[in-house]
Tab-separated table of C-alpha atoms in Angstrom:
chain	number	residue	atom	x	y	z
F	1	MET	CA	101.233	90.545	208.443
F	2	LYS	CA	102.994	93.804	207.681
F	3	LEU	CA	103.518	94.677	204.043
F	4	SER	CA	107.142	95.499	204.847
F	5	GLU	CA	107.704	91.854	205.808
F	6	ALA	CA	107.142	90.648	202.250
F	7	ILE	CA	110.287	90.037	200.204
F	8	LYS	CA	110.612	92.035	197.025
F	9	ASP	CA	110.968	90.054	193.811
F	10	ASP	CA	114.439	91.408	193.103
F	11	GLY	CA	115.738	89.977	196.386
F	12	LEU	CA	113.689	86.803	196.447
F	13	GLY	CA	116.171	84.475	194.722
F	14	GLU	CA	119.086	85.487	196.913
F	15	THR	CA	116.997	85.093	200.068
F	16	VAL	CA	115.730	81.640	199.118
F	17	ARG	CA	119.201	80.435	198.133
F	18	GLY	CA	120.641	81.632	201.426
F	19	ILE	CA	117.936	79.988	203.528
F	20	VAL	CA	117.979	76.669	201.647
F	21	SER	CA	121.787	76.556	201.750
F	22	ALA	CA	121.824	77.124	205.506
F	23	GLN	CA	119.068	74.630	206.350
F	24	ALA	CA	120.298	71.361	207.870
F	25	VAL	CA	119.249	68.198	206.044
F	26	THR	CA	118.213	64.844	207.448
F	27	ASP	CA	119.265	62.422	204.719
F	28	LEU	CA	116.661	59.663	204.654
F	29	HIS	CA	118.455	57.163	202.393
F	30	THR	CA	122.174	56.510	201.917
F	31	HIS	CA	124.516	53.555	201.681
F	32	CYS	CA	126.986	55.192	204.079
F	33	TYR	CA	127.851	53.529	207.372
F	34	ALA	CA	128.957	54.439	210.847
F	35	PRO	CA	132.678	53.814	211.486
F	36	ALA	CA	131.800	50.887	213.762
F	37	PHE	CA	131.140	48.916	210.568
F	38	GLY	CA	134.705	49.445	209.391
F	39	ALA	CA	136.038	51.873	206.828
F	40	SER	CA	137.897	51.527	203.531
F	41	PRO	CA	140.595	50.665	202.676
F	42	VAL	CA	140.350	48.044	205.438
F	43	PRO	CA	139.017	44.828	203.798
F	44	GLY	CA	135.354	44.363	204.593
F	45	GLY	CA	134.900	47.925	205.810
F	46	LEU	CA	131.461	49.173	204.850
F	47	LEU	CA	132.169	52.908	205.148
F	48	LEU	CA	133.576	53.932	201.760
F	49	TRP	CA	135.376	57.267	201.471
F	50	GLY	CA	138.333	58.944	199.803
F	51	ILE	CA	139.371	59.802	196.273
F	52	ASP	CA	139.787	56.263	194.940
F	53	GLU	CA	136.318	55.261	196.119
F	54	LEU	CA	134.855	58.528	194.817
F	55	VAL	CA	136.329	58.127	191.336
F	56	THR	CA	135.530	54.398	191.018
F	57	TYR	CA	131.847	54.904	191.791
F	58	HIS	CA	129.865	52.675	189.446
F	59	TYR	CA	128.327	55.660	187.611
F	60	LEU	CA	131.832	56.701	186.598
F	61	ILE	CA	132.895	53.171	185.720
F	62	ALA	CA	129.939	52.896	183.324
F	63	GLU	CA	130.754	56.311	181.884
F	64	ALA	CA	134.381	55.342	181.356
F	65	PHE	CA	133.235	52.361	179.311
F	66	ARG	CA	131.194	54.806	177.230
F	67	ALA	CA	134.308	56.894	176.591
F	68	ARG	CA	136.526	53.887	175.926
F	69	PRO	CA	134.336	50.980	174.775
F	70	PRO	CA	135.128	47.426	175.898
F	71	TRP	CA	136.887	46.560	172.631
F	72	GLU	CA	139.483	49.187	173.650
F	73	THR	CA	139.590	48.263	177.341
F	74	PRO	CA	138.005	44.845	177.948
F	75	TYR	CA	135.897	44.450	181.072
F	76	GLU	CA	138.055	41.620	182.407
F	77	ARG	CA	141.195	43.735	182.092
F	78	PHE	CA	139.608	46.650	183.988
F	79	TRP	CA	138.302	44.420	186.805
F	80	GLY	CA	141.736	42.836	187.126
F	81	TRP	CA	143.317	46.155	188.095
F	82	SER	CA	143.652	47.391	191.689
F	83	LYS	CA	141.231	50.088	192.805
F	84	PRO	CA	143.891	52.853	192.571
F	85	ALA	CA	144.717	51.696	189.032
F	86	GLN	CA	141.027	51.784	188.106
F	87	ALA	CA	140.732	55.270	189.603
F	88	ASP	CA	143.772	56.503	187.664
F	89	TYR	CA	142.267	55.164	184.445
F	90	ILE	CA	138.876	56.804	185.066
F	91	TRP	CA	140.464	60.130	186.063
F	92	ARG	CA	142.616	60.191	182.950
F	93	THR	CA	139.734	59.117	180.694
F	94	LEU	CA	136.940	61.338	182.036
F	95	PHE	CA	138.680	64.286	183.730
F	96	VAL	CA	141.909	64.828	181.776
F	97	GLU	CA	141.287	63.642	178.225
F	98	ARG	CA	137.667	64.866	178.274
F	99	THR	CA	135.735	67.694	179.886
F	100	PRO	CA	133.886	66.302	182.962
F	101	LEU	CA	130.422	67.574	182.026
F	102	SER	CA	128.261	64.706	183.294
F	103	GLU	CA	126.556	65.029	186.653
F	104	ALA	CA	128.640	62.186	188.115
F	105	CYS	CA	131.863	63.894	186.994
F	106	ARG	CA	130.734	67.345	188.116
F	107	GLY	CA	129.928	65.805	191.484
F	108	VAL	CA	133.560	64.820	191.981
F	109	VAL	CA	134.653	68.324	191.004
F	110	THR	CA	132.182	69.927	193.427
F	111	THR	CA	133.252	67.626	196.244
F	112	LEU	CA	136.951	68.392	195.801
F	113	THR	CA	136.275	72.119	195.567
F	114	ARG	CA	134.083	72.189	198.680
F	115	LEU	CA	136.820	70.321	200.563
F	116	GLY	CA	139.263	73.067	199.632
F	117	LEU	CA	141.126	71.043	196.996
F	118	ASP	CA	141.998	72.081	193.442
F	119	PRO	CA	139.932	69.898	191.060
F	120	ASN	CA	142.267	70.624	188.130
F	121	GLU	CA	145.076	68.227	189.000
F	122	GLU	CA	146.418	65.999	186.222
F	123	THR	CA	146.761	62.993	188.541
F	124	LEU	CA	145.111	61.726	191.717
F	125	GLU	CA	148.295	61.734	193.798
F	126	PRO	CA	147.757	65.164	195.446
F	127	TYR	CA	144.281	64.054	196.535
F	128	ARG	CA	145.559	60.732	197.826
F	129	ARG	CA	148.090	62.531	200.007
F	130	TRP	CA	145.368	64.798	201.387
F	131	PHE	CA	142.962	61.963	202.153
F	132	ALA	CA	145.761	59.908	203.732
F	133	GLN	CA	145.953	62.586	206.421
F	134	ARG	CA	142.261	62.219	207.302
F	135	GLU	CA	140.926	59.878	209.991
F	136	PRO	CA	137.513	58.318	209.158
F	137	ASP	CA	135.627	59.262	212.307
F	138	ALA	CA	136.704	62.896	212.250
F	139	TYR	CA	136.259	63.035	208.494
F	140	ILE	CA	132.592	62.062	208.893
F	141	ASP	CA	132.108	65.191	210.992
F	142	GLN	CA	133.883	67.288	208.378
F	143	VAL	CA	131.778	65.946	205.519
F	144	MET	CA	128.523	66.346	207.439
F	145	ASP	CA	129.461	69.921	208.276
F	146	VAL	CA	130.351	70.810	204.686
F	147	ALA	CA	127.249	69.042	203.328
F	148	GLY	CA	124.959	70.515	205.991
F	149	VAL	CA	123.641	67.063	206.964
F	150	ASP	CA	122.547	66.455	210.560
F	151	LEU	CA	121.708	62.738	210.282
F	152	ILE	CA	122.750	60.000	207.857
F	153	THR	CA	120.279	57.160	207.384
F	154	MET	CA	122.085	53.920	206.588
F	155	THR	CA	120.889	50.921	204.551
F	156	ASN	CA	121.412	47.789	206.646
F	157	GLU	CA	121.158	44.573	204.664
F	158	VAL	CA	120.005	41.882	207.082
F	159	PHE	CA	120.576	39.205	204.423
F	160	SER	CA	124.202	40.231	203.908
F	161	ASP	CA	126.256	37.639	205.787
F	162	HIS	CA	129.012	40.184	206.417
F	163	GLU	CA	126.783	42.898	207.842
F	164	ARG	CA	124.528	40.506	209.733
F	165	ALA	CA	127.590	39.093	211.494
F	166	MET	CA	128.600	42.593	212.541
F	167	TRP	CA	125.202	43.242	214.100
F	168	LEU	CA	125.186	39.878	215.874
F	169	ARG	CA	128.585	40.428	217.443
F	170	GLY	CA	127.561	43.880	218.605
F	171	ALA	CA	129.782	45.997	216.360
F	172	TYR	CA	127.129	48.702	216.490
F	173	ARG	CA	126.170	48.194	220.130
F	174	THR	CA	126.657	51.862	221.027
F	175	GLU	CA	124.474	53.946	218.770
F	176	ASP	CA	126.262	56.688	216.850
F	177	PRO	CA	123.998	59.774	216.981
F	178	ARG	CA	125.127	60.781	213.491
F	179	PHE	CA	123.533	57.681	211.951
F	180	ALA	CA	120.157	55.951	211.861
F	181	ALA	CA	119.656	52.319	210.880
F	182	VAL	CA	117.257	50.940	208.281
F	183	LEU	CA	116.222	47.284	208.093
F	184	ARG	CA	116.535	46.240	204.430
F	185	ILE	CA	114.641	43.041	203.532
F	186	ASP	CA	114.974	42.749	199.740
F	187	ARG	CA	115.713	39.036	199.690
F	188	LEU	CA	112.707	38.165	201.835
F	189	LEU	CA	110.346	39.569	199.200
F	190	ASN	CA	112.345	39.124	195.994
F	191	GLU	CA	113.848	35.662	196.644
F	192	THR	CA	111.355	34.301	199.122
F	193	PRO	CA	112.208	30.547	199.013
F	194	ALA	CA	115.941	31.212	199.494
F	195	ALA	CA	115.242	33.713	202.269
F	196	LEU	CA	112.983	31.299	204.142
F	197	ALA	CA	115.668	28.625	203.901
F	198	LEU	CA	118.143	31.056	205.472
F	199	LEU	CA	115.706	31.892	208.250
F	200	HIS	CA	115.445	28.177	208.974
F	201	GLU	CA	119.247	27.978	209.228
F	202	TRP	CA	119.166	30.932	211.634
F	203	GLY	CA	116.819	29.164	214.036
F	204	TYR	CA	113.373	30.168	212.777
F	205	ALA	CA	111.011	27.254	212.151
F	206	THR	CA	110.093	28.269	208.616
F	207	HIS	CA	108.937	25.867	205.907
F	208	PRO	CA	108.895	26.124	202.098
F	209	GLU	CA	105.102	26.281	202.271
F	210	VAL	CA	104.137	29.706	203.555
F	211	GLY	CA	101.431	28.712	205.997
F	212	ALA	CA	100.441	30.164	209.342
F	213	GLY	CA	103.464	28.716	211.112
F	214	THR	CA	105.949	30.201	208.659
F	215	ILE	CA	104.159	33.562	208.759
F	216	GLU	CA	104.500	33.589	212.541
F	217	GLN	CA	108.214	32.858	212.248
F	218	VAL	CA	108.689	35.652	209.702
F	219	ARG	CA	106.952	38.016	212.076
F	220	ARG	CA	109.284	36.892	214.844
F	221	PHE	CA	112.292	37.399	212.594
F	222	LEU	CA	111.196	40.937	211.709
F	223	SER	CA	110.519	41.790	215.339
F	224	ASP	CA	113.889	40.426	216.456
F	225	TRP	CA	115.742	42.598	213.956
F	226	ILE	CA	113.634	45.657	214.678
F	227	ASP	CA	114.598	45.240	218.333
F	228	ARG	CA	118.253	44.787	217.397
F	229	MET	CA	118.570	47.617	214.845
F	230	ARG	CA	115.941	50.098	216.074
F	231	PRO	CA	115.443	51.153	212.436
F	232	ALA	CA	113.948	54.407	211.219
F	233	TYR	CA	111.904	52.342	208.756
F	234	ILE	CA	111.985	49.058	206.813
F	235	ALA	CA	113.058	49.215	203.163
F	236	THR	CA	112.789	47.095	200.043
F	237	SER	CA	114.050	47.656	196.512
F	238	LEU	CA	111.679	46.123	193.984
F	239	ASP	CA	112.022	45.676	190.250
F	240	SER	CA	109.853	47.343	187.638
F	241	SER	CA	107.582	44.281	187.361
F	242	PHE	CA	106.446	44.484	191.010
F	243	THR	CA	102.693	44.219	191.453
F	244	TYR	CA	100.415	43.807	194.431
F	245	PRO	CA	98.537	41.558	194.638
F	246	ASP	CA	100.568	39.226	192.460
F	247	SER	CA	99.260	35.782	191.560
F	248	GLU	CA	102.702	34.775	190.263
F	249	HIS	CA	104.291	35.364	193.686
F	250	PRO	CA	101.630	34.259	196.207
F	251	ASP	CA	104.168	33.607	198.962
F	252	ARG	CA	105.444	37.175	198.735
F	253	ASP	CA	101.866	38.423	198.905
F	254	ARG	CA	101.184	36.341	202.016
F	255	ILE	CA	104.307	37.657	203.727
F	256	ILE	CA	103.418	41.263	202.892
F	257	ARG	CA	99.789	40.898	203.984
F	258	HIS	CA	100.123	38.700	207.057
F	259	ALA	CA	103.637	39.399	208.366
F	260	LEU	CA	105.170	42.637	207.148
F	261	MET	CA	102.138	44.927	207.308
F	262	PRO	CA	100.995	43.799	210.774
F	263	VAL	CA	104.507	44.095	212.245
F	264	LEU	CA	105.024	47.552	210.747
F	265	ARG	CA	101.639	48.677	212.029
F	266	GLU	CA	102.287	47.329	215.518
F	267	ARG	CA	105.740	48.940	215.656
F	268	GLY	CA	104.669	52.239	214.095
F	269	LEU	CA	107.191	51.910	211.257
F	270	ALA	CA	106.905	52.956	207.624
F	271	TRP	CA	107.731	50.727	204.667
F	272	ALA	CA	109.996	52.369	202.084
F	273	LEU	CA	109.468	50.960	198.603
F	274	MET	CA	112.055	51.761	195.930
F	275	ILE	CA	110.462	50.547	192.716
F	276	GLY	CA	111.718	50.336	189.165
F	277	ALA	CA	115.167	48.760	188.903
F	278	ARG	CA	115.977	46.254	186.185
F	279	ARG	CA	118.860	44.270	187.607
F	280	GLY	CA	121.854	42.988	185.718
F	281	VAL	CA	121.017	44.304	182.252
F	282	ASN	CA	124.770	44.259	181.609
F	283	PRO	CA	126.338	41.992	184.242
F	284	LEU	CA	129.817	42.693	182.864
F	285	LEU	CA	129.530	46.160	184.454
F	286	ARG	CA	128.802	44.578	187.863
F	287	GLU	CA	127.163	47.240	190.104
F	288	GLY	CA	126.915	49.575	187.130
F	289	GLY	CA	124.965	47.076	185.035
F	290	ASP	CA	121.451	47.810	186.320
F	291	ALA	CA	118.873	49.800	184.346
F	292	SER	CA	115.424	51.281	184.960
F	293	GLY	CA	111.929	50.336	183.854
F	294	ARG	CA	108.456	51.784	184.125
F	295	ALA	CA	106.463	50.194	186.928
F	296	ASP	CA	102.731	49.799	187.553
F	297	ILE	CA	101.569	52.421	190.055
F	298	THR	CA	98.548	50.212	190.811
F	299	ALA	CA	100.777	48.173	193.119
F	300	VAL	CA	101.250	51.261	195.306
F	301	THR	CA	97.606	52.314	195.306
F	302	ASN	CA	96.500	48.757	196.079
F	303	LEU	CA	98.840	48.632	199.078
F	304	CYS	CA	97.569	51.984	200.345
F	305	GLY	CA	93.957	50.908	199.904
F	306	ALA	CA	94.435	47.524	201.534
F	307	PHE	CA	96.418	48.836	204.510
F	308	PRO	CA	95.049	52.270	205.443
F	309	ASP	CA	96.774	52.185	208.853
F	310	ASN	CA	100.249	51.632	207.368
F	311	ARG	CA	102.641	54.307	206.114
F	312	PHE	CA	104.490	54.078	202.813
F	313	LEU	CA	107.566	55.964	201.695
F	314	VAL	CA	107.798	55.521	197.920
F	315	THR	CA	110.335	56.467	195.289
F	316	MET	CA	110.183	55.248	191.710
F	317	LEU	CA	113.022	55.009	189.228
F	318	ALA	CA	111.333	55.767	185.917
F	319	ARG	CA	110.648	59.350	184.949
F	320	GLU	CA	107.353	58.149	183.451
F	321	ASN	CA	106.085	57.097	186.906
F	322	GLN	CA	106.560	60.445	188.648
F	323	HIS	CA	103.248	62.080	187.714
F	324	GLU	CA	101.284	58.928	188.559
F	325	LEU	CA	102.993	58.767	191.938
F	326	CYS	CA	102.049	62.379	192.701
F	327	VAL	CA	98.432	61.739	191.746
F	328	ALA	CA	98.366	58.632	193.949
F	329	ALA	CA	99.772	60.647	196.855
F	330	ARG	CA	96.886	63.107	196.512
F	331	LYS	CA	94.516	60.201	197.161
F	332	PHE	CA	96.305	58.532	200.073
F	333	GLY	CA	97.578	60.557	203.015
F	334	GLN	CA	99.777	57.694	204.214
F	335	LEU	CA	101.765	57.709	200.945
F	336	MET	CA	104.896	59.890	200.978
F	337	PRO	CA	106.813	60.379	197.700
F	338	PHE	CA	110.506	60.892	198.357
F	339	GLY	CA	113.639	61.801	196.480
F	340	CYS	CA	114.869	61.625	192.916
F	341	TRP	CA	116.411	58.204	192.910
F	342	TRP	CA	119.421	56.891	190.995
F	343	PHE	CA	119.062	57.776	187.297
F	344	LEU	CA	116.708	60.637	188.221
F	345	ASN	CA	119.355	62.301	190.387
F	346	ASN	CA	120.272	64.804	187.676
F	347	PRO	CA	119.551	68.538	187.959
F	348	SER	CA	117.241	68.780	184.939
F	349	LEU	CA	115.075	65.917	186.194
F	350	ILE	CA	115.205	66.985	189.840
F	351	GLU	CA	113.951	70.404	188.749
F	352	GLU	CA	111.114	68.961	186.682
F	353	ILE	CA	110.019	66.516	189.382
F	354	THR	CA	110.296	69.017	192.238
F	355	ARG	CA	108.269	71.604	190.340
F	356	MET	CA	105.551	69.051	189.581
F	357	ARG	CA	105.425	67.853	193.183
F	358	LEU	CA	105.089	71.395	194.528
F	359	GLU	CA	102.299	72.081	192.060
F	360	LEU	CA	100.394	68.894	192.922
F	361	LEU	CA	101.276	68.304	196.575
F	362	GLY	CA	102.356	71.640	198.043
F	363	THR	CA	105.047	70.885	200.612
F	364	SER	CA	103.724	67.412	201.491
F	365	PHE	CA	106.602	65.425	199.977
F	366	ILE	CA	110.292	64.812	200.651
F	367	PRO	CA	112.192	66.419	197.772
F	368	GLN	CA	115.449	64.541	197.950
F	369	HIS	CA	117.696	61.940	199.495
F	370	SER	CA	121.338	61.519	198.553
F	371	ASP	CA	121.501	57.742	197.933
F	372	ALA	CA	125.226	58.304	198.561
F	373	ARG	CA	127.343	55.154	198.485
F	374	ILE	CA	130.566	57.041	199.163
F	375	LEU	CA	130.651	59.327	202.213
F	376	ASP	CA	132.167	62.199	200.236
F	377	GLN	CA	129.206	62.165	197.823
F	378	LEU	CA	127.030	63.725	200.510
F	379	ILE	CA	128.770	67.002	199.697
F	380	TYR	CA	127.924	67.279	196.021
F	381	LYS	CA	124.565	65.528	196.178
F	382	TRP	CA	123.231	68.090	198.624
F	383	ASP	CA	125.069	71.041	197.103
F	384	HIS	CA	123.521	70.355	193.703
F	385	SER	CA	120.067	69.416	195.039
F	386	ARG	CA	119.847	72.499	197.239
F	387	ALA	CA	120.573	74.695	194.227
F	388	VAL	CA	117.730	73.105	192.257
F	389	LEU	CA	115.286	73.251	195.178
F	390	ALA	CA	116.084	76.944	195.732
F	391	LYS	CA	115.539	77.678	192.042
F	392	VAL	CA	112.126	75.990	191.967
F	393	LEU	CA	111.004	77.493	195.280
F	394	THR	CA	111.987	80.980	194.073
F	395	GLU	CA	109.857	80.476	190.972
F	396	LYS	CA	106.879	79.292	193.012
F	397	TYR	CA	107.170	82.084	195.592
F	398	ALA	CA	107.279	84.627	192.759
F	399	ASP	CA	104.159	83.057	191.243
F	400	LEU	CA	102.441	83.258	194.627
F	401	GLN	CA	103.320	86.910	195.101
F	402	ARG	CA	102.063	87.773	191.622
F	403	ALA	CA	98.790	86.055	192.596
F	404	GLY	CA	98.530	88.413	195.593
F	405	ARG	CA	99.882	86.385	198.527
F	406	LYS	CA	102.856	87.899	200.356
F	407	VAL	CA	105.885	85.706	201.079
F	408	THR	CA	108.089	86.500	204.067
F	409	ARG	CA	111.441	85.247	205.244
F	410	ALA	CA	109.652	83.314	207.993
F	411	HIS	CA	107.569	81.489	205.369
F	412	ILE	CA	110.673	80.466	203.439
F	413	GLU	CA	112.523	79.330	206.562
F	414	ARG	CA	109.531	77.245	207.644
F	415	ASP	CA	109.204	75.618	204.215
F	416	ALA	CA	112.923	74.854	203.886
F	417	ALA	CA	113.039	73.276	207.346
F	418	TRP	CA	109.965	71.178	206.608
F	419	LEU	CA	111.075	69.993	203.173
F	420	LEU	CA	114.672	69.192	204.070
F	421	ARG	CA	114.249	67.896	207.606
F	422	GLY	CA	110.868	68.058	209.305
F	423	GLN	CA	108.674	66.174	206.830
F	424	TYR	CA	110.754	62.989	206.942
F	425	ARG	CA	111.199	63.054	210.708
F	426	ALA	CA	107.498	63.605	211.282
F	427	PHE	CA	106.432	60.903	208.825
F	428	VAL	CA	108.600	58.168	210.340
F	429	GLY	CA	108.022	59.381	213.901
F	430	MET	CA	111.687	60.098	214.492
F	431	GLY	CA	111.419	63.370	216.371
F	432	GLU	CA	114.582	65.015	217.579
F	433	ARG	CA	117.789	63.110	218.288
């Protein structure tokens, strides 16, 4: 290595920011959908986009009820309004009458700015006119280009009657190269008796008692849907009380041990566990009513120890779990920490968590996923996360150079490509598409 190749400290930050900004991202977890699943405002369309969807995101709904408590605007009154009326109320409350300092508000501002719109409008009408001129399929390309995203990983709820019907009638028969599917099986593990009853209705000979016959039928069900969806991985969101093994939920344990793990191993698929939600803390807020709770990391280490040939993608919702998760990942090579999920998707916490992961794991983690529910959110989620990643990487490269190791542009390009794209693709066996 030539000494001249090393980047001087005074140019390091600019170089890292430029490389990280230019690096394409493979987004491993979103709730965005290919246009074949229908797009808003068409009823039942799963692809959500546009200013009214962006402003009525449940983070902003919850924040609006902070600004104007429910004794000023009752929940039932708000939910009785049309979506445009809700959006107008939130815009006036959070963006006009107050300074939009929260991360959720700043995200809307960043998105509008990056789309070439003025985020200082008093009303939403100018934005509505602009979005009305967009066509969903072409707009996906525009958003992916602005966000620098090369692949959007969906979340496909097999136990959603609406989405399941779309898959069965072949709505997604021709694969869209911009999207990858994920088989989501929350109900199978979180509401096992109800899920087994549904499987029985769908033609699988399951029984309330989870014996060998039912296990075989669950394996068949999983295999059928893997064949149908061709998922990048299988995913489950689990609450903060999740443990493994769990004597209080023996049927779930049997399904994990004898059905899910063998099928994943045979198919070469990872299991993504998203652990730590506390559902419905305030049901009056609907989607915005969930909270977070500290989970027991022993569940993760027990899974890794019991199934050494399986791969686990894990993200945890509580800040208090992040160090434990990093330590666990140092002990199990098949455990991949990913992203700063949900309430952790704030710059101060992303910075803290990313710095800790680099210090404990080097580059063997996936720093972020967008978790975007609205297509447009891809823009700000990655804009803001890239800025934090570049800041932390600059700090760590400077530390390395002070320790005596030279850092070159090639090193930075390799690291950015691995962290934002290559690590995830390699871990799930995706390769190039």
